[in-house]
Short mmCIF file of C-alpha atoms in Angstrom, two decimals:
data_model
loop_
_atom_site.label_atom_id
_atom_site.label_comp_id
_atom_site.label_asym_id
_atom_site.label_seq_id
_atom_site.Cartn_x
_atom_site.Cartn_y
_atom_site.Cartn_z
CA GLN X 1 -46.67 -5.78 38.10
CA VAL X 2 -50.23 -4.02 37.57
CA GLN X 3 -50.74 -2.35 34.12
CA LEU X 4 -53.55 -0.13 33.42
CA VAL X 5 -54.47 1.28 30.00
CA GLU X 6 -57.44 3.77 29.93
CA SER X 7 -59.49 4.76 26.74
CA GLY X 8 -62.68 6.31 25.74
CA GLY X 9 -62.14 9.76 26.89
CA GLY X 10 -62.83 12.80 24.84
CA LEU X 11 -64.69 15.97 24.30
CA VAL X 12 -68.48 15.84 24.82
CA GLN X 13 -71.42 18.27 25.21
CA PRO X 14 -73.13 18.82 28.59
CA GLY X 15 -75.80 16.20 28.89
CA GLY X 16 -73.94 13.76 26.76
CA SER X 17 -72.36 10.18 27.40
CA LEU X 18 -69.02 8.76 27.41
CA ARG X 19 -67.79 5.24 28.36
CA LEU X 20 -64.43 4.92 29.68
CA SER X 21 -62.66 1.51 29.63
CA CYS X 22 -59.45 0.25 31.46
CA ALA X 23 -57.68 -2.75 30.43
CA ALA X 24 -55.87 -4.33 33.30
CA SER X 25 -53.03 -7.00 33.71
CA GLY X 26 -50.50 -8.25 36.00
CA PHE X 27 -53.28 -9.58 38.72
CA THR X 28 -56.16 -11.95 39.10
CA LEU X 29 -58.89 -9.34 38.28
CA ASP X 30 -61.90 -11.17 39.91
CA TYR X 31 -60.35 -10.45 43.51
CA LEU X 32 -58.94 -7.01 42.98
CA GLY X 33 -60.95 -3.89 43.35
CA LEU X 34 -60.84 -1.81 40.21
CA GLY X 35 -62.21 1.63 39.97
CA TRP X 36 -61.65 5.36 38.86
CA PHE X 37 -60.58 8.65 40.14
CA ARG X 38 -60.39 12.16 38.63
CA GLN X 39 -58.17 15.29 38.84
CA ALA X 40 -59.46 18.44 37.61
CA PRO X 41 -57.57 21.62 37.28
CA GLY X 42 -57.20 23.49 40.74
CA LYS X 43 -59.30 20.80 42.58
CA GLU X 44 -58.28 17.90 44.81
CA ARG X 45 -58.33 14.29 43.58
CA GLU X 46 -61.45 12.79 43.70
CA GLY X 47 -62.46 8.90 44.00
CA VAL X 48 -65.13 8.42 41.72
CA SER X 49 -66.16 4.85 41.93
CA CYS X 50 -65.04 1.49 42.68
CA ILE X 51 -66.11 -2.24 42.31
CA TYR X 52 -64.47 -4.21 44.80
CA ASP X 53 -64.84 -7.42 47.09
CA GLY X 54 -65.35 -9.64 44.46
CA ASP X 55 -67.89 -7.26 42.89
CA SER X 56 -70.09 -7.47 45.77
CA HIS X 57 -69.66 -3.65 46.65
CA THR X 58 -69.61 -0.55 44.44
CA TYR X 59 -68.90 2.97 45.43
CA TYR X 60 -69.79 6.20 43.86
CA ALA X 61 -69.03 9.79 44.74
CA ASP X 62 -71.80 11.86 45.75
CA SER X 63 -71.27 13.92 42.92
CA VAL X 64 -71.87 11.30 40.16
CA LYS X 65 -74.55 9.02 41.69
CA GLY X 66 -77.15 8.16 39.59
CA ARG X 67 -75.25 9.29 36.42
CA PHE X 68 -72.27 7.11 36.39
CA THR X 69 -72.14 3.52 36.49
CA ILE X 70 -69.21 1.13 36.94
CA SER X 71 -68.97 -2.49 35.61
CA ARG X 72 -66.33 -5.03 34.91
CA ASP X 73 -65.82 -7.84 32.24
CA ASN X 74 -63.41 -10.43 34.01
CA ALA X 75 -63.08 -12.14 30.97
CA LYS X 76 -61.49 -9.40 29.28
CA ASN X 77 -59.86 -7.90 32.18
CA THR X 78 -61.51 -4.86 31.78
CA VAL X 79 -63.45 -2.33 34.05
CA TYR X 80 -65.79 0.38 32.55
CA LEU X 81 -67.19 3.69 33.57
CA GLN X 82 -70.46 4.52 31.78
CA MET X 83 -70.80 8.43 32.32
CA ASN X 84 -74.15 9.66 31.55
CA SER X 85 -75.85 13.29 31.96
CA LEU X 86 -72.32 14.72 31.93
CA LYS X 87 -71.69 18.18 33.25
CA PRO X 88 -68.85 20.51 32.88
CA GLU X 89 -67.71 20.13 36.41
CA ASP X 90 -67.14 16.30 35.47
CA THR X 91 -64.16 17.75 33.22
CA GLY X 92 -60.79 16.25 34.24
CA VAL X 93 -58.08 13.85 33.84
CA TYR X 94 -59.85 10.31 34.79
CA TYR X 95 -57.25 7.57 35.81
CA CYS X 96 -57.96 3.83 36.47
CA ALA X 97 -57.32 2.60 39.90
CA ALA X 98 -56.36 -0.93 40.84
CA ASP X 99 -56.75 -2.41 44.36
CA CYS X 100 -59.36 0.27 45.09
CA THR X 101 -61.38 -0.15 48.36
CA ILE X 102 -63.48 2.07 50.62
CA ALA X 103 -61.88 2.61 54.18
CA ASP X 104 -64.03 2.47 57.16
CA ASP X 105 -63.92 6.36 57.36
CA GLY X 106 -65.23 6.45 53.75
CA LEU X 107 -61.94 7.42 52.04
CA PHE X 108 -61.26 5.94 48.49
CA GLU X 109 -58.22 4.09 48.54
CA TYR X 110 -55.99 2.46 45.80
CA ASP X 111 -52.55 1.02 45.36
CA SER X 112 -51.59 1.98 41.79
CA GLY X 113 -53.19 4.15 38.95
CA GLY X 114 -53.16 4.09 35.03
CA GLN X 115 -51.55 7.25 32.81
CA GLY X 116 -54.97 8.95 32.77
CA ILE X 117 -57.28 10.16 30.14
CA GLN X 118 -58.84 13.51 29.47
CA VAL X 119 -62.58 14.07 29.64
CA THR X 120 -63.98 17.37 28.63
CA VAL X 121 -67.57 18.46 29.27
CA SER X 122 -68.15 21.55 27.25
CA SER X 123 -70.50 23.14 24.63
#
């Protein structure tokens, strides 16, 4: 059974940085896509980033390109999301996503998510 535990969220000022971590267990990390999606109040769930196909592909939502970087440490079974130049519109609950991939139509797909962690960008 896949288990995902997120950490690293919090309150940060606009322009600041945070690094989210997701410790994963219950599967062979090397071959499974891992990523992040977020849910902001009053907005639809948004796929943020995914690293998949054995790390050969990375995906970023247009809203975070150039600011967020996804990476993974297979030895630690952990995936990270480095978030720089944060904006108030980045505020939301961030969820780790297991078995994520990007479909041919561009949709962010995943099999299961973590409990979520709050990220608040505010002055």
